[in-house]
Amino acid sequence: MSDSFPPSDRGRASRPLPKPGIMDIHAYVPGKAKAEGVENPIKLSANENILGSSEKAREAYAGAAGELHVYPDSRTTILRTAIAERYGLEPERLIFGCGSDEVFALLNQTFLEPGDNIVQGEFAFAAFAIGARACQAEVKIAREPDYRIDVDEVLKVVDDRTRLIFIANPGNPTGTWIPFSEVRRLHEALPPSVVLVLDGAYSEFVTDPSFNDGLEYARTAANVVVTHTFSKLHGLATLRVGWGYGPAEIIAAMDRIRLPFNTSIPAQRCAVAALADEDFQRRSLGLVEQWRPWFEQQLGGLGLDVVRPSAANFVLVGFPPTARRSAAEAEAYLSSKGLLVRQVANYGLPDHLRITFGLEEHNRAVIEALTDVLKP
Ligand SMILES: Cc1ncc(COP(=O)(O)O)c(C=O)c1O
């Protein structure tokens, strides 16, 4: 039996058929975690926190061991209160998710009907589009000249079926960011029916004083949602905690379809502990600040095309035709040395690699291996 029924005729199929478009979605490809033949590879492929997580968060995790049989608080109250206090936000305008990935999924499910569309940059983080396609929506792509969001390109592709615009600022895998004046220009040019989503997964790593993640702006705008995660600066990726802040009506609508217990007791407690541990946050950011310019300079010195400046905890680097090896060959060589970096061909960047900053010895080992593999 073929899969080519018109949607309304799927009931005549001899087996259950996924709704149209599902099998055209490319499942998310996580960063590599294993290197063949190497026992404990260094994982610089998923933008995790190389320092691990806060000692206070680990204590909170251990402290939750006796409560694994208990359903968590479905309102995530302790974390809601802590975030509202820390950022000066209204608690009822926050929503929590199993990672910010779930917050994106909720936005897609809340706003998209079949035939609607989302708009995203050419090199956007993959989760936005997966969730949109699952809602049988289209994904419209705005060109990113110079590997950076261009507001005019975004506005060019917005049409009357656009319901959501996803902008990661800084972006992944590009690491680049746009100034707040551009975010505001985009917002002001949008129809009020479009939700502008500002994904701040890496915003804590931006050190330029003019950067603004949009939280303050979202307070008064009727159609802006800002998301954040505990997976990056706070090093709690495995616990899956992300959050969104937006207009009360949008958050209330998303809350209708949210799974009730989507942040676990350990996740809630560890996130509260991590949020309070400013020393750990400072050390994590300090490491990134220390190695970011070094990496850019070293990679540039090897004749590679660094996408700069990176404002995140990773750098995207291009292998030009003049390089002696392709990105794929370099990735394979690094992997053979136990250094896992990220191929980004699935982001339309077959000639680039994304490298998460590690500890000094990791960073030096990456540059040494690249020097080796690129030498004449
Ligand atoms: C740009 C961007 N946004 C959001 C996320 C999702 O983070 P999480 O679901 O772990 O909160 C990631 C993860 O890599 C990301 O790169």
Short mmCIF file of C-alpha atoms and ligand atoms in Angstrom, two decimals:
data_model
loop_
_atom_site.label_atom_id
_atom_site.label_comp_id
_atom_site.label_asym_id
_atom_site.label_seq_id
_atom_site.Cartn_x
_atom_site.Cartn_y
_atom_site.Cartn_z
CA MET A 1 0.00 0.00 0.00
CA SER A 2 1.46 3.32 -0.98
CA ASP A 3 1.82 6.29 1.33
CA SER A 4 0.44 8.67 -1.27
CA PHE A 5 -3.13 9.03 -0.02
CA PRO A 6 -4.53 12.51 0.16
CA PRO A 7 -4.59 13.45 3.85
CA SER A 8 -8.31 12.87 4.23
CA ASP A 9 -8.02 9.31 2.86
CA ARG A 10 -5.45 7.96 5.29
CA GLY A 11 -8.27 5.98 6.88
CA ARG A 12 -8.34 3.70 3.85
CA ALA A 13 -4.70 2.68 4.27
CA SER A 14 -3.94 -0.92 5.20
CA ARG A 15 -1.60 0.22 7.95
CA PRO A 16 -1.27 3.29 10.14
CA LEU A 17 0.32 6.08 8.18
CA PRO A 18 2.02 9.03 9.88
CA LYS A 19 0.44 12.31 8.86
CA PRO A 20 1.87 13.90 5.72
CA GLY A 21 5.29 15.43 6.13
CA ILE A 22 6.35 13.51 9.24
CA MET A 23 8.61 11.14 7.35
CA ASP A 24 10.21 14.10 5.55
CA ILE A 25 11.46 15.53 8.84
CA HIS A 26 15.11 14.92 9.59
CA ALA A 27 15.39 13.86 13.20
CA TYR A 28 17.68 15.97 15.38
CA VAL A 29 21.31 14.83 15.17
CA PRO A 30 23.05 15.22 18.54
CA GLY A 31 26.76 16.02 18.87
CA LYS A 32 28.98 12.95 18.72
CA ALA A 33 29.73 11.43 22.13
CA LYS A 34 31.97 8.51 21.09
CA ALA A 35 35.21 8.20 19.20
CA GLU A 36 36.05 4.83 17.75
CA GLY A 37 38.98 3.23 19.52
CA VAL A 38 39.35 6.02 22.09
CA GLU A 39 38.20 5.31 25.61
CA ASN A 40 37.44 8.69 27.13
CA PRO A 41 37.15 11.20 24.34
CA ILE A 42 36.85 14.91 25.05
CA LYS A 43 33.40 16.04 24.02
CA LEU A 44 33.53 19.45 22.39
CA SER A 45 30.58 18.70 20.15
CA ALA A 46 27.48 19.74 22.08
CA ASN A 47 28.24 23.16 23.63
CA GLU A 48 28.06 21.68 27.11
CA ASN A 49 29.75 23.28 30.10
CA ILE A 50 33.27 21.90 30.29
CA LEU A 51 33.41 22.71 34.03
CA GLY A 52 30.47 20.38 34.67
CA SER A 53 27.92 21.87 37.00
CA SER A 54 27.79 23.80 40.25
CA GLU A 55 28.73 21.88 43.40
CA LYS A 56 25.56 23.28 44.95
CA ALA A 57 23.50 21.80 42.13
CA ARG A 58 25.15 18.42 42.65
CA GLU A 59 24.28 18.58 46.33
CA ALA A 60 20.69 19.40 45.46
CA TYR A 61 20.66 16.44 43.09
CA ALA A 62 21.91 14.07 45.77
CA GLY A 63 19.38 15.52 48.19
CA ALA A 64 16.52 14.63 45.84
CA ALA A 65 17.44 10.93 45.76
CA GLY A 66 14.83 10.01 48.35
CA GLU A 67 12.00 11.51 46.31
CA LEU A 68 12.26 9.75 43.00
CA HIS A 69 8.83 8.17 43.53
CA VAL A 70 7.09 11.53 43.95
CA TYR A 71 5.48 13.53 41.14
CA PRO A 72 7.09 16.94 40.87
CA ASP A 73 5.27 20.22 41.43
CA SER A 74 3.66 20.77 38.05
CA ARG A 75 3.91 24.56 38.40
CA THR A 76 7.66 24.42 39.03
CA THR A 77 7.02 26.89 41.81
CA ILE A 78 10.44 27.03 43.47
CA LEU A 79 12.19 27.75 40.21
CA ARG A 80 9.44 30.09 39.03
CA THR A 81 9.93 32.16 42.18
CA ALA A 82 13.72 32.10 41.92
CA ILE A 83 13.74 33.21 38.27
CA ALA A 84 11.09 35.86 38.81
CA GLU A 85 13.20 37.31 41.63
CA ARG A 86 16.51 37.07 39.86
CA TYR A 87 15.33 38.75 36.65
CA GLY A 88 12.54 40.91 38.08
CA LEU A 89 9.77 39.13 36.11
CA GLU A 90 6.12 38.38 36.82
CA PRO A 91 6.00 34.70 37.92
CA GLU A 92 2.76 33.95 36.06
CA ARG A 93 4.31 35.02 32.79
CA LEU A 94 6.92 32.24 32.97
CA ILE A 95 6.63 28.78 31.45
CA PHE A 96 9.00 25.86 32.02
CA GLY A 97 9.92 23.05 29.71
CA CYS A 98 11.93 19.88 29.34
CA GLY A 99 14.74 22.02 28.00
CA SER A 100 13.98 25.14 26.02
CA ASP A 101 13.39 22.65 23.19
CA GLU A 102 10.03 21.92 24.77
CA VAL A 103 9.20 25.60 25.02
CA PHE A 104 9.77 25.89 21.24
CA ALA A 105 7.58 22.82 20.68
CA LEU A 106 4.82 24.35 22.80
CA LEU A 107 5.01 27.59 20.83
CA ASN A 108 4.72 25.66 17.58
CA GLN A 109 1.81 23.56 18.83
CA THR A 110 0.00 26.58 20.20
CA PHE A 111 0.22 28.75 17.11
CA LEU A 112 0.59 26.61 14.00
CA GLU A 113 -2.13 25.18 11.84
CA PRO A 114 -1.32 23.16 8.72
CA GLY A 115 -0.27 25.61 6.03
CA ASP A 116 0.97 28.27 8.46
CA ASN A 117 4.66 28.97 8.56
CA ILE A 118 7.54 29.86 10.82
CA VAL A 119 10.45 32.02 9.72
CA GLN A 120 14.01 31.30 10.77
CA GLY A 121 17.54 32.08 9.65
CA GLU A 122 19.32 29.95 7.11
CA PHE A 123 21.53 28.35 9.77
CA ALA A 124 18.96 28.18 12.55
CA PHE A 125 19.02 25.70 15.40
CA ALA A 126 17.31 22.52 14.19
CA ALA A 127 14.67 22.17 16.92
CA PHE A 128 12.58 25.13 15.71
CA ALA A 129 11.83 23.57 12.34
CA ILE A 130 11.31 20.01 13.58
CA GLY A 131 8.49 21.15 15.83
CA ALA A 132 6.95 23.35 13.15
CA ARG A 133 6.96 20.58 10.56
CA ALA A 134 5.36 18.25 13.08
CA CYS A 135 2.46 20.73 13.06
CA GLN A 136 2.37 20.51 9.26
CA ALA A 137 3.59 24.05 8.99
CA GLU A 138 6.10 25.33 6.49
CA VAL A 139 9.54 26.57 7.40
CA LYS A 140 10.55 29.74 5.60
CA ILE A 141 14.22 30.47 5.48
CA ALA A 142 15.79 33.92 5.67
CA ARG A 143 19.26 34.17 4.19
CA GLU A 144 22.06 34.86 6.66
CA PRO A 145 24.68 36.73 4.68
CA ASP A 146 27.94 36.70 6.57
CA TYR A 147 26.54 33.94 8.87
CA ARG A 148 24.40 36.39 10.78
CA ILE A 149 20.70 37.15 11.05
CA ASP A 150 19.75 39.93 8.65
CA VAL A 151 16.52 41.64 9.62
CA ASP A 152 15.70 42.72 6.07
CA GLU A 153 16.10 39.15 4.84
CA VAL A 154 13.78 37.97 7.64
CA LEU A 155 11.17 40.59 6.77
CA LYS A 156 11.36 39.60 3.09
CA VAL A 157 10.03 36.11 3.79
CA VAL A 158 7.35 36.97 6.34
CA ASP A 159 3.89 36.58 4.82
CA ASP A 160 0.30 36.42 6.00
CA ARG A 161 0.67 32.77 7.03
CA THR A 162 3.66 33.51 9.28
CA ARG A 163 2.83 32.86 12.92
CA LEU A 164 6.24 32.60 14.57
CA ILE A 165 9.74 33.91 13.97
CA PHE A 166 12.57 32.15 15.76
CA ILE A 167 15.79 34.05 16.32
CA ALA A 168 18.54 32.53 18.44
CA ASN A 169 20.69 35.39 19.68
CA PRO A 170 23.53 34.41 19.63
CA GLY A 171 22.86 31.77 16.99
CA ASN A 172 23.86 28.15 16.94
CA PRO A 173 25.88 26.98 15.02
CA THR A 174 27.05 30.43 13.91
CA GLY A 175 27.83 31.96 17.34
CA THR A 176 27.01 35.40 15.92
CA TRP A 177 24.53 37.90 17.38
CA ILE A 178 22.53 40.92 16.39
CA PRO A 179 22.23 44.13 18.39
CA PHE A 180 19.03 44.98 20.16
CA SER A 181 18.34 47.88 17.81
CA GLU A 182 17.96 45.28 15.03
CA VAL A 183 15.69 43.10 17.18
CA ARG A 184 13.50 46.10 17.82
CA ARG A 185 13.48 47.07 14.15
CA LEU A 186 12.34 43.55 13.29
CA HIS A 187 9.66 43.56 15.94
CA GLU A 188 8.32 46.95 14.93
CA ALA A 189 7.97 45.85 11.31
CA LEU A 190 6.03 42.66 12.13
CA PRO A 191 2.28 42.27 12.01
CA PRO A 192 0.96 42.05 15.59
CA SER A 193 -0.28 38.52 14.87
CA VAL A 194 3.28 37.16 14.60
CA VAL A 195 5.11 35.93 17.71
CA LEU A 196 8.78 36.88 17.80
CA VAL A 197 10.73 34.24 19.74
CA LEU A 198 14.15 35.29 21.03
CA ASP A 199 16.11 32.20 22.02
CA GLY A 200 18.73 33.19 24.58
CA ALA A 201 20.36 29.78 25.08
CA TYR A 202 23.81 31.36 24.68
CA SER A 203 22.98 34.90 25.74
CA GLU A 204 24.81 34.57 29.05
CA PHE A 205 28.05 34.15 27.13
CA VAL A 206 27.79 37.50 25.35
CA THR A 207 30.12 40.01 26.95
CA ASP A 208 29.50 43.00 24.69
CA PRO A 209 27.87 45.54 27.00
CA SER A 210 25.44 46.62 24.30
CA PHE A 211 23.88 43.14 24.08
CA ASN A 212 20.33 42.72 25.27
CA ASP A 213 18.46 39.40 25.43
CA GLY A 214 15.06 41.11 25.09
CA LEU A 215 13.60 40.14 28.49
CA GLU A 216 12.87 43.75 29.35
CA TYR A 217 11.37 44.37 25.93
CA ALA A 218 9.14 41.28 26.28
CA ARG A 219 7.61 42.82 29.37
CA THR A 220 5.67 45.40 27.35
CA ALA A 221 5.45 43.82 23.89
CA ALA A 222 2.29 41.82 23.19
CA ASN A 223 3.99 39.31 20.90
CA VAL A 224 7.56 38.66 22.10
CA VAL A 225 8.64 35.50 23.93
CA VAL A 226 12.17 35.13 25.30
CA THR A 227 13.59 31.70 26.16
CA HIS A 228 16.51 30.62 28.30
CA THR A 229 18.07 27.33 29.31
CA PHE A 230 19.94 25.77 32.19
CA SER A 231 21.83 23.52 29.76
CA LYS A 232 24.69 25.85 28.84
CA LEU A 233 26.10 28.36 31.36
CA HIS A 234 24.60 26.41 34.27
CA GLY A 235 25.79 23.02 33.02
CA LEU A 236 22.55 21.13 33.68
CA ALA A 237 21.93 19.79 30.17
CA THR A 238 20.98 16.32 31.33
CA LEU A 239 18.30 17.61 33.68
CA ARG A 240 16.44 19.30 30.82
CA VAL A 241 15.28 22.65 32.15
CA GLY A 242 14.40 25.60 29.97
CA TRP A 243 12.02 28.49 30.42
CA GLY A 244 10.14 31.11 28.50
CA TYR A 245 8.83 34.56 29.41
CA GLY A 246 6.12 36.29 27.45
CA PRO A 247 2.72 37.93 27.42
CA ALA A 248 0.29 36.42 29.94
CA GLU A 249 -2.18 35.26 27.25
CA ILE A 250 0.48 33.49 25.23
CA ILE A 251 1.91 31.75 28.28
CA ALA A 252 -1.58 30.77 29.45
CA ALA A 253 -2.36 29.25 26.04
CA MET A 254 0.88 27.27 26.02
CA ASP A 255 0.17 26.11 29.54
CA ARG A 256 -3.05 24.41 28.36
CA ILE A 257 -1.12 21.86 26.34
CA ARG A 258 2.05 21.55 28.42
CA LEU A 259 2.66 18.09 29.85
CA PRO A 260 1.88 18.42 33.53
CA PHE A 261 5.11 17.16 35.09
CA ASN A 262 7.66 18.34 32.56
CA THR A 263 10.36 19.41 35.01
CA SER A 264 11.42 16.80 37.56
CA ILE A 265 12.12 17.36 41.27
CA PRO A 266 15.91 17.05 40.78
CA ALA A 267 15.69 19.41 37.79
CA GLN A 268 13.77 22.06 39.70
CA ARG A 269 15.99 21.91 42.77
CA CYS A 270 19.27 21.80 40.89
CA ALA A 271 18.22 24.73 38.71
CA VAL A 272 17.40 26.80 41.80
CA ALA A 273 20.79 25.92 43.30
CA ALA A 274 22.61 26.65 40.02
CA LEU A 275 20.90 30.00 39.62
CA ALA A 276 22.15 31.02 43.06
CA ASP A 277 25.73 29.91 42.41
CA GLU A 278 27.10 33.04 40.83
CA ASP A 279 30.66 31.94 41.46
CA PHE A 280 30.19 28.92 39.18
CA GLN A 281 28.54 31.11 36.56
CA ARG A 282 31.45 33.55 36.72
CA ARG A 283 34.01 30.78 36.35
CA SER A 284 32.13 29.26 33.41
CA LEU A 285 31.91 32.57 31.62
CA GLY A 286 35.51 33.43 32.52
CA LEU A 287 36.77 30.30 30.79
CA VAL A 288 34.82 31.09 27.64
CA GLU A 289 36.03 34.68 27.66
CA GLN A 290 39.59 33.51 28.07
CA TRP A 291 39.64 31.00 25.21
CA ARG A 292 37.31 32.59 22.67
CA PRO A 293 39.80 35.15 21.29
CA TRP A 294 42.62 32.62 21.50
CA PHE A 295 40.70 30.10 19.40
CA GLU A 296 39.76 32.72 16.82
CA GLN A 297 43.35 33.80 16.50
CA GLN A 298 44.79 30.27 16.35
CA LEU A 299 42.26 29.00 13.82
CA GLY A 300 42.76 32.09 11.69
CA GLY A 301 46.51 31.45 11.86
CA LEU A 302 45.94 28.00 10.34
CA GLY A 303 44.37 29.63 7.28
CA LEU A 304 40.84 28.69 8.29
CA ASP A 305 37.81 30.96 7.95
CA VAL A 306 36.68 31.78 11.44
CA VAL A 307 33.10 33.02 11.72
CA ARG A 308 33.73 35.92 14.03
CA PRO A 309 33.27 37.24 16.46
CA SER A 310 31.72 34.34 18.30
CA ALA A 311 29.66 35.44 21.27
CA ALA A 312 28.93 31.90 22.49
CA ASN A 313 30.84 29.03 24.12
CA PHE A 314 31.89 27.68 20.73
CA VAL A 315 33.31 28.84 17.44
CA LEU A 316 32.29 28.00 13.88
CA VAL A 317 35.20 27.55 11.54
CA GLY A 318 35.23 27.12 7.77
CA PHE A 319 37.68 25.04 5.74
CA PRO A 320 38.32 26.99 2.51
CA PRO A 321 39.34 25.26 -0.73
CA THR A 322 42.92 26.32 0.02
CA ALA A 323 43.01 24.21 3.20
CA ARG A 324 44.79 20.89 2.75
CA ARG A 325 41.92 18.98 4.35
CA SER A 326 38.16 19.18 4.25
CA ALA A 327 36.08 19.82 7.36
CA ALA A 328 35.02 16.15 7.33
CA GLU A 329 38.62 14.94 7.14
CA ALA A 330 39.68 17.26 9.93
CA GLU A 331 36.76 16.11 12.09
CA ALA A 332 37.73 12.47 11.52
CA TYR A 333 41.33 13.18 12.45
CA LEU A 334 40.37 15.05 15.61
CA SER A 335 38.06 12.18 16.51
CA SER A 336 40.88 9.66 16.08
CA LYS A 337 42.77 11.73 18.66
CA GLY A 338 39.82 11.59 21.04
CA LEU A 339 38.70 15.16 20.34
CA LEU A 340 35.04 15.30 19.36
CA VAL A 341 33.91 18.40 17.51
CA ARG A 342 30.72 18.95 15.58
CA GLN A 343 30.19 18.49 11.85
CA VAL A 344 27.49 20.90 10.76
CA ALA A 345 26.73 19.63 7.26
CA ASN A 346 23.13 19.09 8.38
CA TYR A 347 22.93 22.85 8.99
CA GLY A 348 23.90 23.44 5.36
CA LEU A 349 27.52 24.00 6.34
CA PRO A 350 29.45 21.02 4.94
CA ASP A 351 32.73 22.94 4.96
CA HIS A 352 32.55 24.03 8.60
CA LEU A 353 33.12 22.55 12.03
CA ARG A 354 31.75 23.83 15.31
CA ILE A 355 34.12 23.57 18.24
CA THR A 356 32.99 24.00 21.86
CA PHE A 357 35.65 25.62 24.04
CA GLY A 358 37.17 23.22 26.55
CA LEU A 359 39.79 23.41 29.27
CA GLU A 360 43.22 24.69 28.36
CA GLU A 361 44.62 21.21 27.61
CA HIS A 362 41.66 20.38 25.35
CA ASN A 363 41.90 23.63 23.46
CA ARG A 364 45.62 23.30 22.91
CA ALA A 365 45.17 19.67 21.83
CA VAL A 366 42.56 20.71 19.24
CA ILE A 367 44.85 23.33 17.72
CA GLU A 368 47.81 20.94 17.79
CA ALA A 369 45.81 18.24 15.99
CA LEU A 370 44.48 20.71 13.43
CA THR A 371 48.01 21.99 12.84
CA ASP A 372 49.09 18.37 12.26
CA VAL A 373 46.34 17.48 9.88
CA LEU A 374 46.60 20.68 7.86
CA LYS A 375 50.36 20.72 7.45
CA PRO A 376 51.82 20.21 3.98
C1 LIG B 1 20.32 27.87 19.98
C2 LIG B 1 19.85 26.84 20.94
N1 LIG B 1 18.66 27.00 21.50
C3 LIG B 1 18.16 26.11 22.36
C4 LIG B 1 18.86 24.97 22.68
C5 LIG B 1 18.17 23.96 23.53
O1 LIG B 1 18.61 23.84 24.75
P1 LIG B 1 17.84 22.96 25.82
O2 LIG B 1 16.70 22.23 25.16
O3 LIG B 1 18.86 22.05 26.36
O4 LIG B 1 17.33 23.96 26.81
C6 LIG B 1 20.11 24.75 22.15
C7 LIG B 1 20.87 23.53 22.48
O5 LIG B 1 21.88 23.21 21.97
C8 LIG B 1 20.61 25.70 21.24
O6 LIG B 1 21.79 25.52 20.66
#
